Amino acid sequence: MTSLAQQLQRLALPQTDPSLLSRREVASLLFDPKEAATIDRDTAFAIGCTGLEELLGIDPAFEQFEAPLFSQLAKGLERSVQTKAVNKQLDENISSFLLHLSPYFLLKPAQKCLEWLIHRFHIHLYNADSLIACVLPYHETRVFVRVIQLLKISNPKHKWFWLSPVKHSGVPLARGTLVTHCYKDLGFMDFICSLVTRSVKAFAEDPGSSTRLRVLLAFYASTIVSALVAAENLSDNVVTKLFPYIQKGLKSSLPDYRAATYMIICQISVKVTMEDTFVKSLASQLIKTLTKVPSQVNDGLGCLIILLQRQKPENLGEKPFLHLCGVPDLIGLLHGISESYDVSPLLRCMLPHLVASVVQHIAGEEAEGIDGQIYKNHLEEILIKIPLTNNLDHLLASHLFEEYISYSSQEETQANGVALLNEQFLPLIRLLESKYPRALDAVLEEHLKEITGLKKQELFHQFISLSTSGGKYQFLEDSDTSLMLSLNHPLAPVRLLAVNHLKTFMKTSKEGIDETFIKEAILTRLGDDNVDVVLATLSAFEIFQQHFGVEETVSSLLNLFQRADLSKNEGWFRVLELAANILIKEEILSKNDQLANQVVVQLLPFMVITSNDIESPDMKIAIHLSKSGICSLHPLLRGWKEALENVIKSRKSREIIGVGNQKMVQLLGSNLSLGERSTVLKLVEDLVCAGEKESYSLKQKVAFHVTVSVLISCCSSFQETCFPFALRVFSLL
């Protein structure tokens, strides 16, 4: 075909179509073309009027189309000789009628009406777009195929040429073909979207619109979403094309239309990386219309979360945030969603705004018509109900600190303003600490180095005074740094100062430092390499002892004995003396054989005699332990206090080591042989285990020889039960 012929074909009017001049075959939906040629106008009109009457029984709204399309006047109307204005009005009436007819297309009355319109007004030629719009949601039906077969779409340049395979094969339009054409031809995508908006507008006044539009909206959602899924690369043009329709969908009060719009937004969010301005605009529209349909607020929030999760904008802006805070039971809804899904993307945008709004409320800068207390209430509810995952606890703590310091440091801020801020922030900080104890610590540690100058230190102290654990961040005058940093300072005098400050604080304050911090600080400083620091810490341990478990107490104190080196620093004697006093106070040792055995076995190297000089540190601790009460707590050591006193009184100083240790072997052996067999075997096992450990110091070596001598001396006294006992001793030897 020449280009001239193509141009002439495009200019041709429908009424010049040869089929209109021939009565051998006539286009028809209900009849065979040859049979349709025998049907006169009156018969076709009667069929159409019957269909309309039946439709009126279903939907009275069709009454508006009776005069323009199904009246005697319409019966005689020949559009080919009408003016442009008349035909334009006729096209509008037909288009409107087909929109209203679409929900009923599969019903026989609807098809009767179409038969009349095809017969009289040749809508398959003049109104092909409107006719396809009417039947497209039913593309998988045979009736749809029948309609397509009426169209003149053989020209490759024709808008609907892609439907030619349906026309020629008689096979319904496959869903995959429809979806592929949708994402490849943006004009067709726009056709579907505009069809929905026109239909929604047409049914706007209809109370049953939700039901009547259900098929169309389901078709809209499935087609557009599937097209977005199928497209390998979505261009900005697609998003730009869809955005106006998304806006209309969000503003609609039709649940199905909104649901379809939410689905489209989610799919776009997953497939396309959008500019921040576009994301903010979309999120703003979403938030503003959240409460349009109360039953779908949850769905809207879910859609918003997916949008923010995929696009990650820096913030939402002030106005959307205010709208969001106005959603009834917002946090309750988010809590419900959080039980199954991650709501942190939305909280990440909300938390900074909420904290800033609390401060603005105090400063009198909040928006009019908003109860400023709602921001604090939301924060409290979030802390109570929703887990702050993905570092949100740190984010909240950071903004609480920064907003507090920023507001308090402003010159125009009055004292009563700071007092009000303290009142608002106190419950929030306490809640945050109770749920996420490490979050505030981490933030304060990060900012410690930035706090220089008296003004900043004062504000810092004001903030940490709101915290139950704030005491550890207090600045010590003598070290010019915080308690926590002072406790870990490289200089021993600073650490000693910090421990003494901690002791004072524990004695005078009922709150201000959390228990976990105190316990960690004490246990850490008990391992200090400076004896004075250890001694001060041991004193603090005694004050705070009720917060330590018995096993933790025993283990910590026995570790001091393992670390002590009396030969290098006599100061360790005072440490071990105090440790022994605390240890003996543990009444549970008298009820717990296992712990009692552990204490005796580990203290034995400090009770053996390794020096003839009773003023030496080793001898002083041995004497102190014999008098401390440990001997009365365990049957193995019963009588050792008196025995050691006799040795010291009756023997020359040079004989104390030999005689004293020999006396210990005799006494321990005697006590061991008199004990209950099951108890003795447990103690023997503990002694053997201790003996198997390699000995390094003189005390350990002497204790090993004393232990072995005691065990050997007891073998003969056990007689028939001696064999397993002797085997264990032999394995030690």
XYZ file of C-alpha atoms in Angstrom, residues 213-657:
445
model
C -16.660 -1.461 40.277
C -15.213 -4.552 41.914
C -14.465 -6.397 38.649
C -12.875 -3.354 37.016
C -10.735 -2.527 40.062
C -9.590 -6.123 40.402
C -8.630 -6.061 36.716
C -6.837 -2.729 37.216
C -4.830 -3.936 40.204
C -3.835 -7.285 38.732
C -2.908 -5.864 35.316
C -0.873 -2.849 36.440
C 0.894 -4.693 39.270
C 1.682 -7.663 37.009
C 3.020 -5.289 34.364
C 5.291 -3.647 36.936
C 6.500 -7.069 38.060
C 7.096 -8.322 34.523
C 8.980 -5.255 33.283
C 12.724 -5.818 33.539
C 13.534 -2.139 33.835
C 10.950 0.412 34.834
C 11.670 3.835 33.408
C 10.890 7.134 35.065
C 8.253 7.577 32.364
C 6.240 4.699 33.817
C 6.309 6.186 37.301
C 5.477 9.636 35.936
C 2.583 8.157 33.972
C 1.178 6.366 37.020
C 1.667 9.090 39.617
C -1.474 11.166 38.797
C -3.583 8.014 38.985
C -1.941 7.010 42.259
C -2.864 10.402 43.683
C -6.477 9.945 42.595
C -6.547 6.460 44.064
C -5.274 7.705 47.418
C -7.932 10.408 47.528
C -10.721 7.944 46.774
C -12.983 6.552 49.482
C -13.556 3.312 47.542
C -11.794 0.511 49.480
C -10.964 -1.554 46.385
C -9.551 1.465 44.548
C -7.359 2.353 47.520
C -6.240 -1.259 47.928
C -5.247 -1.389 44.251
C -3.357 1.891 44.645
C -1.494 0.568 47.704
C -0.457 -2.506 45.712
C 0.834 -0.366 42.853
C 2.805 1.890 45.229
C 4.410 -1.137 46.876
C 5.445 -2.617 43.549
C 6.887 0.662 42.302
C 8.802 0.998 45.577
C 10.324 -2.434 45.068
C 11.245 -1.977 41.399
C 12.301 1.669 41.090
C 14.739 3.892 42.957
C 12.953 7.227 43.119
C 14.259 10.694 43.885
C 13.824 11.886 47.462
C 11.464 14.684 46.453
C 9.221 12.222 44.650
C 9.266 9.790 47.584
C 8.393 12.567 50.025
C 5.536 13.695 47.802
C 4.203 10.152 47.545
C 4.589 9.504 51.278
C 2.900 12.821 52.029
C -0.106 11.893 49.870
C -0.244 8.484 51.517
C -0.191 9.873 55.040
C -2.702 12.651 54.386
C -5.274 10.161 53.125
C -4.627 7.365 55.642
C -7.879 7.906 57.503
C -10.012 8.326 54.362
C -11.211 4.743 54.839
C -10.778 3.840 58.545
C -10.901 0.106 57.846
C -7.815 0.410 55.615
C -5.514 2.413 57.887
C -3.501 -0.738 58.592
C -3.065 -1.386 54.867
C -2.004 2.213 54.324
C 0.583 2.016 57.095
C 1.926 -1.219 55.631
C 2.241 0.442 52.225
C 4.019 3.430 53.792
C 6.458 1.147 55.621
C 7.356 -0.682 52.390
C 7.852 2.645 50.599
C 10.193 3.905 53.333
C 11.972 0.572 53.623
C 12.833 0.465 49.938
C 13.441 4.158 49.233
C 14.976 5.322 52.553
C 14.304 9.084 52.441
C 16.100 11.191 55.048
C 12.841 12.517 56.507
C 9.170 12.980 55.689
C 8.809 16.672 56.404
C 6.785 18.504 59.034
C 3.261 18.421 57.569
C 3.092 14.679 56.822
C 4.407 14.009 60.329
C 1.586 16.071 61.863
C -0.992 14.170 59.808
C 0.583 10.885 60.885
C 0.419 11.798 64.568
C -3.288 12.509 64.113
C -4.083 8.919 63.095
C -6.238 7.383 65.869
C -4.422 4.689 67.881
C -1.374 5.046 65.638
C 1.070 3.274 67.960
C -1.407 0.499 68.701
C -1.711 -0.158 64.976
C 2.076 -0.116 64.522
C 2.419 -2.499 67.453
C 0.065 -4.934 65.732
C 2.042 -4.687 62.499
C 5.364 -5.058 64.356
C 4.364 -8.500 65.616
C 4.681 -9.826 62.064
C 6.666 -7.229 60.130
C 9.537 -4.790 60.568
C 8.187 -1.294 61.282
C 11.614 0.250 61.855
C 11.645 2.146 58.492
C 8.669 4.223 59.647
C 9.953 4.601 63.213
C 13.293 5.799 61.863
C 11.472 8.769 60.329
C 9.095 9.279 63.249
C 11.391 9.208 66.289
C 13.483 12.322 65.474
C 10.289 14.272 64.706
C 8.633 13.121 67.926
C 11.586 14.161 70.100
C 11.913 17.526 68.331
C 8.159 18.096 68.687
C 8.289 17.511 72.444
C 10.867 20.313 72.666
C 8.868 22.562 70.317
C 5.800 22.043 72.479
C 7.752 23.230 75.528
C 9.038 26.218 73.561
C 5.490 27.003 72.406
C 6.320 26.407 68.751
C 3.947 23.513 68.010
C 1.345 23.684 65.242
C -2.058 25.120 66.086
C -4.862 22.689 66.773
C -2.477 19.937 67.895
C -2.290 18.706 71.468
C 1.439 18.933 72.153
C 1.239 16.161 74.748
C 0.573 13.637 71.976
C 4.254 13.537 70.979
C 5.445 12.498 74.421
C 2.576 10.007 74.678
C 3.549 8.484 71.336
C 7.172 8.131 72.441
C 6.186 6.469 75.709
C 3.828 4.110 73.903
C 6.505 3.196 71.351
C 9.008 2.430 74.112
C 6.477 0.271 75.939
C 4.922 -1.587 73.005
C 7.286 -1.736 70.023
C 10.790 -3.282 69.988
C 13.375 -0.746 68.818
C 15.440 -2.874 66.454
C 18.014 -1.966 63.812
C 19.791 0.537 66.091
C 16.618 2.583 66.699
C 17.286 2.594 70.449
C 20.591 4.381 69.776
C 18.848 6.789 67.376
C 16.266 7.725 70.002
C 18.867 8.129 72.752
C 21.002 10.300 70.482
C 18.119 12.635 69.586
C 16.987 12.912 73.209
C 20.492 14.010 74.198
C 21.067 16.371 71.264
C 17.659 18.068 71.508
C 18.086 18.495 75.269
C 21.521 20.094 74.984
C 20.453 22.238 72.010
C 17.359 23.641 73.739
C 19.022 24.111 77.146
C 22.018 25.948 75.676
C 19.912 28.618 73.949
C 20.324 32.003 75.604
C 16.595 32.756 75.528
C 15.704 29.518 77.334
C 14.351 30.311 80.803
C 14.892 28.199 83.922
C 11.247 27.146 83.968
C 11.637 25.970 80.356
C 14.492 23.664 81.353
C 12.467 22.447 84.338
C 9.545 21.630 82.042
C 11.906 19.890 79.636
C 13.256 17.800 82.518
C 9.708 16.887 83.475
C 8.898 15.767 79.920
C 12.178 13.926 79.287
C 12.505 12.152 82.652
C 9.935 9.365 82.026
C 11.190 8.931 78.468
C 14.804 8.487 79.532
C 13.871 6.150 82.382
C 11.766 4.041 80.006
C 14.564 3.943 77.447
C 17.048 2.835 80.095
C 14.787 0.112 81.432
C 14.239 -1.395 77.969
C 17.590 -0.636 76.318
C 20.211 -0.096 79.052
C 23.166 0.104 76.680
C 21.691 2.662 74.254
C 21.988 5.751 76.451
C 25.393 4.614 77.716
C 26.702 4.397 74.166
C 25.426 7.874 73.277
C 26.841 9.487 76.413
C 30.193 7.789 75.879
C 30.280 9.154 72.321
C 29.690 12.713 73.528
C 31.936 12.668 76.604
C 34.980 13.929 74.725
C 32.980 16.813 73.263
C 31.994 18.136 76.689
C 34.465 20.914 77.409
C 33.946 24.045 79.460
C 31.817 24.621 82.549
C 28.628 25.495 80.643
C 28.622 22.281 78.625
C 29.545 20.218 81.678
C 26.669 21.767 83.592
C 24.185 20.924 80.813
C 25.661 17.439 80.560
C 25.163 16.951 84.306
C 21.588 18.206 84.036
C 20.853 15.615 81.378
C 22.495 12.680 83.128
C 20.672 13.588 86.342
C 17.515 12.374 84.558
C 19.087 8.964 84.090
C 19.190 6.210 86.696
C 22.711 5.484 85.496
C 23.770 9.088 85.141
C 26.176 9.006 88.069
C 28.829 7.212 86.068
C 29.041 10.185 83.707
C 29.415 12.783 86.453
C 32.625 14.771 86.170
C 35.048 14.363 89.074
C 36.602 17.654 90.061
C 40.036 16.212 90.769
C 40.314 14.315 87.479
C 38.320 16.648 85.185
C 36.708 13.639 83.540
C 33.713 11.394 84.169
C 33.445 8.705 86.827
C 33.322 5.992 84.180
C 36.457 7.206 82.407
C 38.202 7.787 85.733
C 37.555 4.181 86.768
C 39.456 3.089 83.663
C 42.096 5.823 83.721
C 45.723 4.766 83.030
C 46.908 6.516 86.230
C 46.375 4.513 89.426
C 45.739 7.610 91.625
C 42.842 8.623 89.338
C 41.394 5.102 89.500
C 41.701 5.157 93.286
C 39.931 8.523 93.391
C 37.123 7.121 91.222
C 36.670 4.023 93.415
C 36.492 6.169 96.557
C 33.944 8.436 94.813
C 31.925 5.350 93.908
C 31.984 4.201 97.549
C 30.786 7.594 98.735
C 28.043 7.627 96.138
C 26.841 4.154 97.140
C 26.628 5.192 100.772
C 24.820 8.483 100.219
C 22.664 7.942 97.112
C 19.671 5.683 96.662
C 19.578 6.174 92.901
C 21.741 7.593 90.166
C 23.934 4.653 89.183
C 22.595 1.392 87.859
C 23.423 -1.870 89.579
C 24.983 -3.424 86.486
C 27.483 -0.590 86.147
C 28.500 -0.814 89.831
C 28.992 -4.574 89.665
C 31.036 -4.336 86.466
C 33.148 -1.516 87.897
C 33.863 -3.420 91.142
C 34.721 -6.697 89.412
C 36.974 -4.886 86.928
C 38.850 -2.950 89.586
C 39.256 -6.054 91.770
C 41.548 -7.143 88.951
C 43.565 -3.899 89.146
C 47.356 -4.193 89.299
C 47.578 -1.534 92.003
C 47.154 -2.858 95.560
C 45.685 0.387 96.901
C 43.015 0.384 94.185
C 42.215 -3.280 94.897
C 41.924 -2.585 98.635
C 39.569 0.366 98.044
C 37.536 -1.722 95.606
C 37.292 -4.547 98.128
C 35.853 -2.062 100.589
C 33.298 -1.043 97.929
C 32.574 -4.718 97.329
C 31.747 -5.130 101.017
C 29.268 -2.226 100.830
C 27.575 -3.628 97.729
C 27.902 -7.310 98.672
C 24.157 -7.966 98.857
C 23.915 -7.424 95.088
C 26.400 -10.221 94.352
C 25.455 -13.894 94.344
C 27.219 -16.226 96.815
C 29.132 -18.111 94.126
C 30.133 -14.840 92.455
C 31.340 -13.505 95.810
C 33.365 -16.621 96.657
C 34.897 -16.774 93.175
C 35.868 -13.067 93.177
C 37.483 -13.245 96.630
C 39.375 -16.476 95.961
C 40.759 -14.906 92.782
C 42.412 -12.284 94.984
C 44.249 -15.036 96.874
C 45.425 -16.527 93.580
C 46.766 -13.142 92.407
C 48.361 -12.052 95.668
C 52.151 -12.003 95.895
C 53.072 -11.179 99.484
C 56.794 -11.421 98.753
C 56.669 -8.438 96.360
C 54.165 -6.168 98.082
C 53.204 -6.485 101.711
C 50.129 -4.396 100.951
C 48.514 -7.596 99.699
C 48.288 -8.727 103.340
C 45.640 -6.066 104.017
C 43.784 -7.131 100.865
C 43.790 -10.816 101.827
C 42.920 -10.003 105.425
C 39.804 -8.080 104.331
C 38.941 -10.697 101.691
C 39.110 -13.448 104.316
C 36.869 -11.476 106.669
C 34.250 -10.998 103.925
C 34.526 -14.633 102.881
C 33.954 -16.033 106.352
C 30.787 -13.953 106.674
C 29.240 -16.047 103.936
C 26.929 -18.157 106.075
C 26.059 -20.334 103.107
C 29.501 -21.943 103.337
C 28.191 -23.876 106.324
C 25.307 -25.207 104.206
C 27.123 -25.779 100.934
C 29.758 -28.525 101.156
C 30.965 -27.983 97.619
C 31.656 -24.264 98.165
C 33.199 -24.955 101.580
C 35.548 -27.561 100.056
C 36.493 -25.110 97.301
C 37.359 -22.404 99.842
C 39.432 -24.734 102.058
C 41.353 -26.286 99.170
C 42.244 -22.877 97.667
C 43.139 -21.287 101.033
C 45.293 -24.211 102.192
C 48.482 -22.836 100.511
C 48.027 -19.672 102.627
C 47.566 -21.669 105.841
C 50.675 -23.880 105.606
C 53.836 -22.616 107.345
C 56.501 -21.266 104.993
C 58.353 -18.912 107.340
C 59.782 -19.072 110.852
C 59.315 -15.298 111.224
C 55.883 -14.706 112.729
C 56.047 -11.060 111.555
C 56.493 -11.988 107.905
C 53.480 -11.384 105.579
C 53.169 -15.123 104.840
C 53.105 -16.040 108.523
C 50.759 -13.192 109.398
C 48.159 -14.308 106.829
C 48.486 -17.938 107.968
C 47.847 -16.876 111.576
C 44.998 -14.575 110.513
C 43.275 -17.347 108.552
C 43.570 -19.747 111.487
C 41.809 -17.198 113.701
C 39.332 -15.909 111.097
C 36.665 -18.509 111.648
C 37.380 -20.640 108.616
C 38.515 -23.430 110.931
C 35.099 -23.631 112.553
C 33.284 -23.683 109.180
C 34.928 -26.868 107.887
C 35.579 -30.157 109.769
C 38.949 -30.664 108.050
C 40.426 -27.632 109.846
C 38.804 -28.191 113.215
C 41.386 -27.558 115.996
C 43.973 -25.896 113.747
C 43.669 -22.503 115.473
C 44.691 -23.982 118.845
C 47.326 -26.272 117.317
C 49.085 -23.377 115.563
C 48.987 -21.259 118.702
C 50.661 -24.090 120.676
C 53.371 -24.515 118.040
C 54.191 -20.801 118.077
C 54.273 -20.669 121.894
C 56.170 -23.892 122.609
C 58.702 -24.048 119.823
C 61.770 -22.101 118.956
C 61.381 -19.873 115.924
C 63.636 -22.034 113.732
C 61.442 -25.082 114.380
C 58.110 -23.486 113.508
C 58.089 -24.511 109.813
